[in-house]
mmCIF file of C-alpha atoms and ligand atoms in Angstrom:
data_model
loop_
_atom_site.group_PDB
_atom_site.id
_atom_site.type_symbol
_atom_site.label_atom_id
_atom_site.label_comp_id
_atom_site.label_asym_id
_atom_site.label_seq_id
_atom_site.Cartn_x
_atom_site.Cartn_y
_atom_site.Cartn_z
ATOM 1 C CA MET A 1 80.252 44.427 -10.487
ATOM 2 C CA ALA A 2 81.956 47.157 -12.301
ATOM 3 C CA LEU A 3 84.693 46.708 -9.244
ATOM 4 C CA GLN A 4 85.002 42.886 -9.767
ATOM 5 C CA ILE A 5 85.483 43.286 -13.705
ATOM 6 C CA ALA A 6 88.261 46.115 -12.911
ATOM 7 C CA ALA A 7 90.005 43.715 -10.322
ATOM 8 C CA LEU A 8 89.818 40.899 -12.750
ATOM 9 C CA LEU A 9 91.451 42.974 -15.713
ATOM 10 C CA THR A 10 94.020 44.670 -13.549
ATOM 11 C CA SER A 11 95.262 41.039 -12.389
ATOM 12 C CA ILE A 12 95.293 39.638 -15.755
ATOM 13 C CA ALA A 13 97.357 42.617 -16.773
ATOM 14 C CA LEU A 14 99.340 42.763 -14.393
ATOM 15 C CA LEU A 15 100.385 38.706 -14.529
ATOM 16 C CA PRO A 16 103.883 37.635 -14.502
ATOM 17 C CA THR A 17 105.237 34.712 -16.224
ATOM 18 C CA PHE A 18 103.302 32.486 -13.684
ATOM 19 C CA VAL A 19 99.446 32.496 -13.140
ATOM 20 C CA PHE A 20 98.618 31.601 -9.771
ATOM 21 C CA SER A 21 94.446 32.425 -9.286
ATOM 22 C CA VAL A 22 92.744 34.550 -11.861
ATOM 23 C CA GLY A 23 91.199 37.444 -10.525
ATOM 24 C CA THR A 24 90.266 38.600 -6.752
ATOM 25 C CA PRO A 25 88.176 36.768 -4.385
ATOM 26 C CA PHE A 26 84.972 38.779 -3.695
ATOM 27 C CA GLY A 27 82.423 38.284 -0.995
ATOM 28 C CA LEU A 28 83.223 36.546 2.131
ATOM 29 C CA ALA A 29 86.514 34.315 0.860
ATOM 30 C CA THR A 30 87.878 38.145 0.438
ATOM 31 C CA GLY A 31 91.719 37.728 1.232
ATOM 32 C CA THR A 32 92.042 33.977 0.334
ATOM 33 C CA THR A 33 95.309 33.352 -1.764
ATOM 34 C CA GLY A 34 95.780 29.459 -1.724
ATOM 35 C CA GLY A 35 99.107 28.504 -2.481
ATOM 36 C CA GLY A 36 100.001 32.147 -3.002
ATOM 37 C CA ASN A 37 103.027 32.889 -4.807
ATOM 38 C CA ALA A 38 104.613 29.317 -4.868
ATOM 39 C CA SER A 39 105.711 28.371 -8.282
ATOM 40 C CA PRO A 40 103.083 26.593 -10.443
ATOM 41 C CA GLN A 41 103.252 23.015 -11.107
ATOM 42 C CA THR A 42 101.433 19.877 -13.106
ATOM 43 C CA PRO A 43 101.504 16.799 -11.487
ATOM 44 C CA SER A 44 102.758 14.333 -14.035
ATOM 45 C CA SER A 45 100.479 11.646 -12.741
ATOM 46 C CA ILE A 46 97.024 11.214 -10.506
ATOM 47 C CA THR A 47 99.322 9.834 -7.745
ATOM 48 C CA GLU A 48 101.486 13.455 -7.830
ATOM 49 C CA LEU A 49 98.174 15.225 -8.057
ATOM 50 C CA ALA A 50 96.690 13.563 -4.744
ATOM 51 C CA THR A 51 100.017 13.847 -3.086
ATOM 52 C CA TRP A 52 100.645 17.801 -3.923
ATOM 53 C CA LEU A 53 96.951 18.315 -2.958
ATOM 54 C CA SER A 54 97.299 16.927 0.763
ATOM 55 C CA ASP A 55 100.677 17.446 1.687
ATOM 56 C CA GLY A 56 101.568 20.432 4.082
ATOM 57 C CA THR A 57 103.509 22.115 1.443
ATOM 58 C CA ALA A 58 101.431 25.678 0.088
ATOM 59 C CA ARG A 59 101.582 24.724 -3.624
ATOM 60 C CA VAL A 60 99.690 26.476 -7.040
ATOM 61 C CA ILE A 61 98.600 22.927 -9.058
ATOM 62 C CA VAL A 62 97.957 23.406 -12.440
ATOM 63 C CA LEU A 63 96.069 21.076 -14.413
ATOM 64 C CA ASP A 64 96.372 21.064 -18.052
ATOM 65 C CA LYS A 65 94.418 18.134 -18.933
ATOM 66 C CA ILE A 66 91.730 15.565 -17.170
ATOM 67 C CA TYR A 67 92.741 13.878 -14.600
ATOM 68 C CA ASP A 68 91.177 10.325 -14.955
ATOM 69 C CA PHE A 69 90.560 8.217 -11.944
ATOM 70 C CA THR A 70 87.879 6.082 -13.476
ATOM 71 C CA GLY A 71 89.306 2.554 -13.320
ATOM 72 C CA SER A 72 92.174 3.384 -11.096
ATOM 73 C CA GLU A 73 91.047 1.380 -8.095
ATOM 74 C CA GLY A 74 88.686 -1.139 -9.885
ATOM 75 C CA THR A 75 85.240 -1.644 -9.149
ATOM 76 C CA VAL A 76 83.317 -2.234 -6.070
ATOM 77 C CA THR A 77 80.033 -4.811 -6.518
ATOM 78 C CA GLY A 78 77.664 -3.801 -3.416
ATOM 79 C CA SER A 79 74.153 -3.355 -2.094
ATOM 80 C CA ALA A 80 71.881 -0.424 -3.191
ATOM 81 C CA CYS A 81 68.529 0.408 -2.998
ATOM 82 C CA ALA A 82 65.845 2.324 -5.007
ATOM 83 C CA PRO A 83 64.551 5.115 -2.877
ATOM 84 C CA TRP A 84 62.885 7.201 -5.726
ATOM 85 C CA THR A 85 60.215 5.203 -7.426
ATOM 86 C CA CYS A 86 58.899 7.905 -10.318
ATOM 87 C CA THR A 87 59.799 6.688 -13.806
ATOM 88 C CA PRO A 88 61.557 7.077 -16.179
ATOM 89 C CA ASN A 89 65.472 6.138 -15.128
ATOM 90 C CA PRO A 90 65.294 6.975 -11.384
ATOM 91 C CA GLN A 91 68.351 7.542 -9.450
ATOM 92 C CA LEU A 92 69.418 4.408 -7.271
ATOM 93 C CA ALA A 93 71.576 4.624 -4.005
ATOM 94 C CA ILE A 94 74.304 2.457 -2.854
ATOM 95 C CA ASN A 95 73.951 1.235 0.734
ATOM 96 C CA ALA A 96 77.357 2.682 1.518
ATOM 97 C CA ASN A 97 77.580 3.201 5.455
ATOM 98 C CA SER A 98 74.009 1.380 5.530
ATOM 99 C CA TRP A 99 72.707 4.467 4.189
ATOM 100 C CA CYS A 100 69.717 2.711 2.460
ATOM 101 C CA ASP A 101 69.213 0.707 6.181
ATOM 102 C CA ASN A 102 69.233 3.591 8.058
ATOM 103 C CA TYR A 103 66.862 6.103 5.750
ATOM 104 C CA GLU A 104 65.006 3.889 2.882
ATOM 105 C CA PRO A 105 64.304 0.467 4.775
ATOM 106 C CA SER A 106 61.293 0.138 3.097
ATOM 107 C CA ALA A 107 62.939 0.808 -0.412
ATOM 108 C CA SER A 108 63.387 -2.528 -2.918
ATOM 109 C CA LYS A 109 66.872 -3.796 -2.750
ATOM 110 C CA THR A 110 69.323 -4.258 -5.692
ATOM 111 C CA THR A 111 73.036 -5.032 -6.306
ATOM 112 C CA VAL A 112 75.176 -2.640 -8.481
ATOM 113 C CA THR A 113 78.324 -2.547 -9.583
ATOM 114 C CA TYR A 114 80.359 0.752 -9.434
ATOM 115 C CA ASP A 115 84.304 2.464 -9.629
ATOM 116 C CA LYS A 116 85.592 2.091 -6.673
ATOM 117 C CA ALA A 117 87.772 5.702 -7.397
ATOM 118 C CA GLY A 118 84.781 7.614 -6.967
ATOM 119 C CA THR A 119 83.861 6.753 -3.208
ATOM 120 C CA THR A 120 87.318 8.202 -1.649
ATOM 121 C CA PRO A 121 87.692 11.914 -2.663
ATOM 122 C CA LEU A 122 91.203 14.074 -2.724
ATOM 123 C CA LYS A 123 92.064 15.167 0.113
ATOM 124 C CA VAL A 124 93.050 19.049 -0.119
ATOM 125 C CA ALA A 125 95.153 20.827 2.618
ATOM 126 C CA SER A 126 95.708 24.164 3.469
ATOM 127 C CA ASN A 127 97.412 26.485 1.526
ATOM 128 C CA LYS A 128 96.665 25.122 -2.339
ATOM 129 C CA THR A 129 95.364 26.325 -5.467
ATOM 130 C CA LEU A 130 93.987 23.636 -7.773
ATOM 131 C CA LEU A 131 94.041 25.822 -11.276
ATOM 132 C CA GLY A 132 92.949 24.482 -14.523
ATOM 133 C CA LYS A 133 94.536 25.749 -17.764
ATOM 134 C CA GLY A 134 92.067 27.040 -20.527
ATOM 135 C CA SER A 135 89.584 24.560 -21.074
ATOM 136 C CA SER A 136 91.283 21.412 -20.611
ATOM 137 C CA GLY A 137 92.156 20.952 -16.901
ATOM 138 C CA GLY A 138 90.024 18.898 -14.322
ATOM 139 C CA LEU A 139 89.419 15.976 -12.585
ATOM 140 C CA ARG A 140 87.119 12.427 -13.801
ATOM 141 C CA GLY A 141 85.679 9.991 -11.847
ATOM 142 C CA LYS A 142 86.842 11.430 -8.305
ATOM 143 C CA GLY A 143 85.768 14.504 -6.117
ATOM 144 C CA LEU A 144 87.691 16.758 -3.516
ATOM 145 C CA LYS A 145 87.164 17.023 0.404
ATOM 146 C CA ILE A 146 88.583 19.429 2.485
ATOM 147 C CA THR A 147 88.446 19.022 6.528
ATOM 148 C CA GLY A 148 89.544 21.221 8.885
ATOM 149 C CA ALA A 149 91.743 23.078 6.320
ATOM 150 C CA ASN A 150 91.909 26.863 5.412
ATOM 151 C CA ASN A 151 93.305 29.048 2.315
ATOM 152 C CA ILE A 152 92.251 27.087 -0.486
ATOM 153 C CA ILE A 153 91.407 27.881 -4.118
ATOM 154 C CA ILE A 154 89.360 25.657 -6.711
ATOM 155 C CA GLN A 155 89.375 27.320 -10.266
ATOM 156 C CA ASN A 156 88.644 26.875 -13.589
ATOM 157 C CA ILE A 157 88.671 22.585 -13.336
ATOM 158 C CA LYS A 158 85.728 20.516 -14.508
ATOM 159 C CA ILE A 159 84.840 17.487 -12.300
ATOM 160 C CA SER A 160 82.521 14.890 -14.107
ATOM 161 C CA GLU A 161 81.669 11.384 -14.038
ATOM 162 C CA ILE A 162 81.507 10.603 -10.075
ATOM 163 C CA GLN A 163 78.691 8.197 -10.659
ATOM 164 C CA ALA A 164 78.479 5.985 -7.329
ATOM 165 C CA GLN A 165 75.151 7.090 -6.475
ATOM 166 C CA THR A 166 76.344 8.782 -3.267
ATOM 167 C CA GLN A 167 79.159 10.367 -3.922
ATOM 168 C CA ASP A 168 79.748 13.820 -4.009
ATOM 169 C CA ALA A 169 82.124 16.616 -6.081
ATOM 170 C CA ILE A 170 82.894 18.909 -3.685
ATOM 171 C CA GLN A 171 82.690 18.308 0.307
ATOM 172 C CA ILE A 172 84.064 20.563 3.083
ATOM 173 C CA ASP A 173 83.417 19.584 6.621
ATOM 174 C CA GLY A 174 85.245 22.860 8.336
ATOM 175 C CA GLY A 175 87.278 25.296 6.928
ATOM 176 C CA ASN A 176 87.512 28.900 6.188
ATOM 177 C CA ASN A 177 88.917 31.239 3.336
ATOM 178 C CA ILE A 178 87.873 28.942 0.557
ATOM 179 C CA TRP A 179 87.257 29.948 -3.025
ATOM 180 C CA ILE A 180 85.231 27.959 -5.366
ATOM 181 C CA ASP A 181 85.063 29.665 -8.700
ATOM 182 C CA HIS A 182 84.352 29.151 -12.316
ATOM 183 C CA ASN A 183 84.629 25.393 -12.245
ATOM 184 C CA THR A 184 82.117 23.034 -14.137
ATOM 185 C CA ILE A 185 80.464 20.445 -12.461
ATOM 186 C CA GLN A 186 78.341 17.779 -14.114
ATOM 187 C CA ALA A 187 77.695 14.156 -13.989
ATOM 188 C CA ILE A 188 77.766 13.569 -10.110
ATOM 189 C CA GLY A 189 76.209 10.727 -8.024
ATOM 190 C CA ARG A 190 75.108 12.969 -5.130
ATOM 191 C CA GLN A 191 75.945 16.700 -4.158
ATOM 192 C CA MET A 192 78.008 19.176 -6.333
ATOM 193 C CA VAL A 193 78.854 21.104 -3.107
ATOM 194 C CA VAL A 194 78.461 19.864 0.359
ATOM 195 C CA THR A 195 79.163 21.239 3.906
ATOM 196 C CA GLY A 196 79.651 18.839 6.474
ATOM 197 C CA TYR A 197 78.809 19.777 10.222
ATOM 198 C CA GLY A 198 82.132 21.725 10.546
ATOM 199 C CA ALA A 199 81.812 25.370 10.327
ATOM 200 C CA VAL A 200 82.506 26.766 6.786
ATOM 201 C CA THR A 201 83.365 30.182 6.830
ATOM 202 C CA LYS A 202 84.947 33.303 4.573
ATOM 203 C CA THR A 203 83.976 31.132 1.854
ATOM 204 C CA THR A 204 82.825 32.005 -1.872
ATOM 205 C CA ILE A 205 81.203 29.763 -4.409
ATOM 206 C CA SER A 206 81.065 31.665 -7.429
ATOM 207 C CA ASN A 207 81.052 31.604 -11.435
ATOM 208 C CA ASN A 208 80.314 27.667 -11.426
ATOM 209 C CA VAL A 209 78.151 25.790 -13.708
ATOM 210 C CA PHE A 210 76.302 23.147 -12.333
ATOM 211 C CA ASN A 211 75.008 21.237 -14.842
ATOM 212 C CA GLY A 212 72.016 18.693 -14.328
ATOM 213 C CA ASP A 213 71.375 17.637 -17.111
ATOM 214 C CA GLY A 214 71.745 13.830 -17.148
ATOM 215 C CA THR A 215 69.727 10.535 -17.612
ATOM 216 C CA TYR A 216 69.473 9.290 -13.976
ATOM 217 C CA SER A 217 67.475 11.445 -11.520
ATOM 218 C CA ALA A 218 66.020 11.257 -8.009
ATOM 219 C CA THR A 219 62.899 13.020 -9.660
ATOM 220 C CA CYS A 220 63.092 11.402 -13.125
ATOM 221 C CA ASN A 221 63.089 14.418 -15.601
ATOM 222 C CA GLY A 222 66.745 14.065 -16.442
ATOM 223 C CA GLU A 223 67.647 16.759 -13.964
ATOM 224 C CA HIS A 224 69.867 16.494 -11.093
ATOM 225 C CA TYR A 225 68.461 16.787 -7.617
ATOM 226 C CA TRP A 226 71.532 17.442 -5.447
ATOM 227 C CA VAL A 227 73.257 20.176 -6.440
ATOM 228 C CA ALA A 228 74.583 21.956 -3.146
ATOM 229 C CA LEU A 229 73.801 21.297 0.683
ATOM 230 C CA PHE A 230 74.904 23.624 3.141
ATOM 231 C CA THR A 231 74.681 22.043 6.648
ATOM 232 C CA GLY A 232 77.485 23.499 8.845
ATOM 233 C CA ALA A 233 77.687 24.959 12.430
ATOM 234 C CA GLY A 234 78.088 28.384 11.579
ATOM 235 C CA ASP A 235 78.538 27.822 7.905
ATOM 236 C CA GLN A 236 78.943 32.004 6.534
ATOM 237 C CA ILE A 237 79.054 31.646 2.224
ATOM 238 C CA THR A 238 78.696 33.831 -0.770
ATOM 239 C CA PHE A 239 76.776 31.864 -3.836
ATOM 240 C CA ALA A 240 76.997 34.307 -6.507
ATOM 241 C CA LEU A 241 76.917 34.406 -9.999
ATOM 242 C CA ASN A 242 76.606 30.901 -10.559
ATOM 243 C CA TYR A 243 74.664 29.270 -13.600
ATOM 244 C CA LEU A 244 72.255 26.204 -12.450
ATOM 245 C CA TYR A 245 71.159 24.224 -15.554
ATOM 246 C CA ARG A 246 68.474 21.601 -15.631
ATOM 247 C CA THR A 247 68.604 21.029 -11.937
ATOM 248 C CA SER A 248 65.595 19.864 -10.015
ATOM 249 C CA GLY A 249 66.563 20.654 -6.181
ATOM 250 C CA ARG A 250 68.555 21.933 -3.551
ATOM 251 C CA GLY A 251 69.455 24.693 -5.061
ATOM 252 C CA PRO A 252 71.040 25.056 -2.554
ATOM 253 C CA HIS A 253 69.542 23.441 0.410
ATOM 254 C CA VAL A 254 70.424 25.743 3.463
ATOM 255 C CA GLY A 255 70.132 24.361 6.961
ATOM 256 C CA THR A 256 70.087 21.504 9.528
ATOM 257 C CA SER A 257 68.624 21.178 12.984
ATOM 258 C CA GLY A 258 70.397 22.606 16.048
ATOM 259 C CA TYR A 259 72.980 24.757 14.042
ATOM 260 C CA TYR A 260 72.654 28.044 11.795
ATOM 261 C CA GLN A 261 74.323 28.948 8.114
ATOM 262 C CA ASN A 262 73.995 32.377 6.672
ATOM 263 C CA VAL A 263 74.285 31.799 2.830
ATOM 264 C CA HIS A 264 74.051 35.311 0.299
ATOM 265 C CA ILE A 265 72.829 34.261 -2.637
ATOM 266 C CA TYR A 266 72.919 36.717 -5.089
ATOM 267 C CA ASN A 267 73.220 37.000 -9.108
ATOM 268 C CA ASN A 268 72.820 33.363 -9.810
ATOM 269 C CA TYR A 269 71.080 32.292 -13.459
ATOM 270 C CA PHE A 270 68.447 29.563 -12.646
ATOM 271 C CA VAL A 271 67.375 27.905 -15.705
ATOM 272 C CA SER A 272 65.133 24.986 -16.592
ATOM 273 C CA VAL A 273 65.087 24.119 -13.154
ATOM 274 C CA GLY A 274 62.393 21.318 -12.789
ATOM 275 C CA GLY A 275 61.842 21.489 -9.428
ATOM 276 C CA HIS A 276 62.758 24.150 -6.653
ATOM 277 C CA ALA A 277 65.540 26.272 -6.603
ATOM 278 C CA VAL A 278 66.662 27.964 -3.013
ATOM 279 C CA ASP A 279 65.736 25.544 0.150
ATOM 280 C CA PRO A 280 65.937 27.405 3.252
ATOM 281 C CA GLU A 281 65.515 24.777 6.051
ATOM 282 C CA VAL A 282 65.764 25.024 9.910
ATOM 283 C CA GLY A 283 68.532 26.798 10.932
ATOM 284 C CA SER A 284 69.432 28.836 7.959
ATOM 285 C CA LYS A 285 69.268 32.107 7.236
ATOM 286 C CA VAL A 286 69.229 32.668 3.104
ATOM 287 C CA LEU A 287 69.325 36.415 1.725
ATOM 288 C CA ILE A 288 68.237 36.061 -2.022
ATOM 289 C CA GLU A 289 68.892 38.928 -4.199
ATOM 290 C CA GLY A 290 69.350 40.276 -7.756
ATOM 291 C CA ASN A 291 68.684 36.344 -8.842
ATOM 292 C CA TYR A 292 67.208 35.445 -12.280
ATOM 293 C CA PHE A 293 64.951 32.648 -12.540
ATOM 294 C CA ASN A 294 64.492 31.456 -15.450
ATOM 295 C CA THR A 295 62.052 28.528 -16.113
ATOM 296 C CA VAL A 296 61.956 27.330 -12.616
ATOM 297 C CA THR A 297 59.097 25.655 -11.076
ATOM 298 C CA THR A 298 59.611 26.617 -7.486
ATOM 299 C CA PRO A 299 62.227 29.422 -6.947
ATOM 300 C CA ILE A 300 62.222 29.143 -3.241
ATOM 301 C CA LEU A 301 60.245 26.411 -1.647
ATOM 302 C CA GLN A 302 58.630 26.173 1.398
ATOM 303 C CA GLY A 303 60.969 25.131 4.231
ATOM 304 C CA ASP A 304 61.556 25.988 7.982
ATOM 305 C CA GLY A 305 64.333 28.383 7.578
ATOM 306 C CA GLN A 306 64.783 31.846 7.201
ATOM 307 C CA ALA A 307 64.821 33.641 3.656
ATOM 308 C CA PHE A 308 64.344 37.162 2.118
ATOM 309 C CA ALA A 309 63.864 37.530 -1.819
ATOM 310 C CA PRO A 310 62.700 40.951 -2.553
ATOM 311 C CA VAL A 311 61.055 41.629 -5.531
ATOM 312 C CA THR A 312 59.143 44.887 -5.082
ATOM 313 C CA SER A 313 60.890 48.002 -4.628
ATOM 314 C CA ALA A 314 59.018 48.276 -1.315
ATOM 315 C CA GLN A 315 60.835 44.847 -0.288
ATOM 316 C CA THR A 316 64.364 46.157 -1.668
ATOM 317 C CA ALA A 317 63.824 49.256 0.600
ATOM 318 C CA GLN A 318 63.493 46.939 3.740
ATOM 319 C CA CYS A 319 67.410 46.128 3.378
ATOM 320 C CA SER A 320 68.280 49.906 3.988
ATOM 321 C CA SER A 321 68.097 49.979 8.023
ATOM 322 C CA LEU A 322 70.327 46.970 8.799
ATOM 323 C CA LEU A 323 72.586 46.748 5.145
ATOM 324 C CA GLY A 324 72.686 50.536 4.695
ATOM 325 C CA ARG A 325 72.112 49.735 1.159
ATOM 326 C CA SER A 326 68.648 48.838 -0.578
ATOM 327 C CA CYS A 327 68.471 45.020 -1.492
ATOM 328 C CA VAL A 328 68.414 44.312 -5.454
ATOM 329 C CA ALA A 329 65.369 42.775 -6.604
ATOM 330 C CA ASN A 330 64.845 39.088 -8.147
ATOM 331 C CA THR A 331 63.023 38.714 -11.590
ATOM 332 C CA ALA A 332 61.335 35.277 -12.344
ATOM 333 C CA ILE A 333 60.065 34.697 -15.919
ATOM 334 C CA SER A 334 58.322 31.505 -16.512
ATOM 335 C CA SER A 335 58.562 30.238 -13.014
ATOM 336 C CA GLY A 336 56.391 29.919 -9.972
ATOM 337 C CA ALA A 337 55.528 33.163 -8.165
ATOM 338 C CA LEU A 338 58.383 35.516 -6.319
ATOM 339 C CA PRO A 339 58.975 36.603 -3.713
ATOM 340 C CA GLY A 340 57.100 33.041 -2.636
ATOM 341 C CA THR A 341 58.053 32.238 0.732
ATOM 342 C CA GLY A 342 60.920 34.798 0.967
ATOM 343 C CA THR A 343 59.623 37.495 2.601
ATOM 344 C CA ASP A 344 60.718 37.277 6.060
ATOM 345 C CA ALA A 345 62.653 40.697 7.070
ATOM 346 C CA GLY A 346 64.011 39.212 10.088
ATOM 347 C CA THR A 347 66.192 37.532 7.641
ATOM 348 C CA LEU A 348 68.444 40.503 7.317
ATOM 349 C CA ASN A 349 70.048 40.897 11.041
ATOM 350 C CA GLY A 350 72.066 37.829 10.067
ATOM 351 C CA PHE A 351 73.596 40.071 6.845
ATOM 352 C CA THR A 352 75.170 42.806 8.672
ATOM 353 C CA ALA A 353 78.470 42.332 8.071
ATOM 354 C CA SER A 354 80.386 44.702 6.077
ATOM 355 C CA THR A 355 80.739 42.282 3.198
ATOM 356 C CA TYR A 356 77.162 42.035 2.426
ATOM 357 C CA LYS A 357 76.959 45.999 2.745
ATOM 358 C CA SER A 358 79.214 46.524 0.311
ATOM 359 C CA ALA A 359 78.690 43.785 -2.072
ATOM 360 C CA SER A 360 78.632 44.736 -5.606
ATOM 361 C CA ILE A 361 75.636 43.525 -7.085
ATOM 362 C CA MET A 362 74.014 43.612 -10.791
ATOM 363 C CA ALA A 363 70.301 44.063 -12.032
ATOM 364 C CA ALA A 364 69.185 40.856 -12.241
ATOM 365 C CA SER A 365 67.951 41.930 -15.718
ATOM 366 C CA GLN A 366 72.148 41.695 -16.405
ATOM 367 C CA VAL A 367 72.501 38.042 -15.102
ATOM 368 C CA GLY A 368 71.206 36.182 -17.515
ATOM 369 C CA SER A 369 73.571 37.285 -20.088
ATOM 370 C CA TYR A 370 76.374 37.815 -17.694
ATOM 371 C CA VAL A 371 76.108 34.597 -16.060
ATOM 372 C CA GLN A 372 76.074 32.771 -19.416
ATOM 373 C CA SER A 373 79.037 34.200 -21.280
ATOM 374 C CA ASN A 374 81.380 34.116 -17.835
ATOM 375 C CA ALA A 375 80.289 31.142 -15.659
ATOM 376 C CA GLY A 376 82.278 28.052 -15.761
ATOM 377 C CA VAL A 377 85.699 26.407 -17.600
ATOM 378 C CA GLY A 378 87.528 28.178 -20.228
ATOM 379 C CA LYS A 379 86.484 31.998 -18.866
ATOM 380 C CA VAL A 380 89.730 32.626 -17.045
ATOM 381 C CA ASN A 381 93.274 31.595 -17.400
HETATM 382 C C1 NAG K 1 99.428 28.272 5.521
HETATM 383 O O1 NAG K 1 100.247 29.333 5.432
HETATM 384 C C2 NAG K 1 100.329 29.983 6.417
HETATM 385 C C3 NAG K 1 100.994 31.071 5.870
HETATM 386 O O2 NAG K 1 101.967 31.164 5.536
HETATM 387 C C4 NAG K 1 101.176 29.637 7.568
HETATM 388 O O3 NAG K 1 100.942 30.281 8.708
HETATM 389 C C5 NAG K 1 100.138 28.237 8.279
HETATM 390 O O4 NAG K 1 100.953 27.304 9.071
HETATM 391 C C6 NAG K 1 100.353 27.497 6.645
HETATM 392 N N1 NAG K 1 99.022 26.024 7.043
HETATM 393 C C7 NAG K 1 99.566 25.029 6.815
HETATM 394 C C8 NAG K 1 98.601 24.258 7.623
HETATM 395 O O5 NAG K 1 100.241 24.517 6.280
#
């Protein structure tokens, strides 16, 4: 951690007139440069933003306000279903791509009207930095999608109000060298970050606020269920220093049949999670260390994946032979038991790369105050 802070301070001190990204990507995204040293540009409209994000030019795109897509494409009235039957305020699902017909055929049917802009994300091409200014930059009503692209930084932006019941905030279907850092994501229909089946490698998701507080929920407790889902064919992701607040599931869900994923989950602060946090499913290897779980019903769900979440010194020492260092213990207060199901030391053989060995991880006792004061928009640039 000291190294990361030193690197951050150094890069701030050396900033010339232009601001590119702030700080240096760490973990698996180390080396990512995004738009590099292209001159920063602020789009004049949502149309120009869409063009700049998707074209073949390396760009540093600075957002100095919320780019509001709501209403820009009109509304859609279509069929939907009610797969969650809890009360109060269960979330609905729209029947996009026949989702209700295929997955929830017995759910009751209904009709909903929703904002069309939320149904199609902005395409993000290779060699882009998307950077918010202060605490003012962001997207409202439309998310982002990376498909088979690489070298992308998404930093210090707010993404909110994508309410089309099946729509995600940041989708990545294949890609590498991706750094998603210091963003604040809230009020999203579905996943806040999601990978498809294409491999997502050399990727770090850090210092973000995933704010699940809302009215409608699949778990009917005002807490958003769909935080993060990693299902790619060989995903390699660092998930660190994030703040998950009032969420109720998929924090993150890792794994899908036929593929494998390694996710290093460290120094995250989970607070008021009325459901589960980490959900290791088939195919996953998840190393969970130095996290702080505060009022989390189930810190680690019993899934079909492999998870290692050390708590005792005997458990942290089990990392030494493969990682060349001890792991850092997790802590939970007012929460379900740790390590829970995270006791599979065989998980560690997925984490022998130098990035994992040299990771700078703070003690769990420091995580709450650090993450609360450093995560989300307005902390960098
Ligand atoms: C991204 O930038 C690198 C380095 O300049 C270049 O080699 C590559 O072709 C660029 N990729 C795209 C898709 O433009």
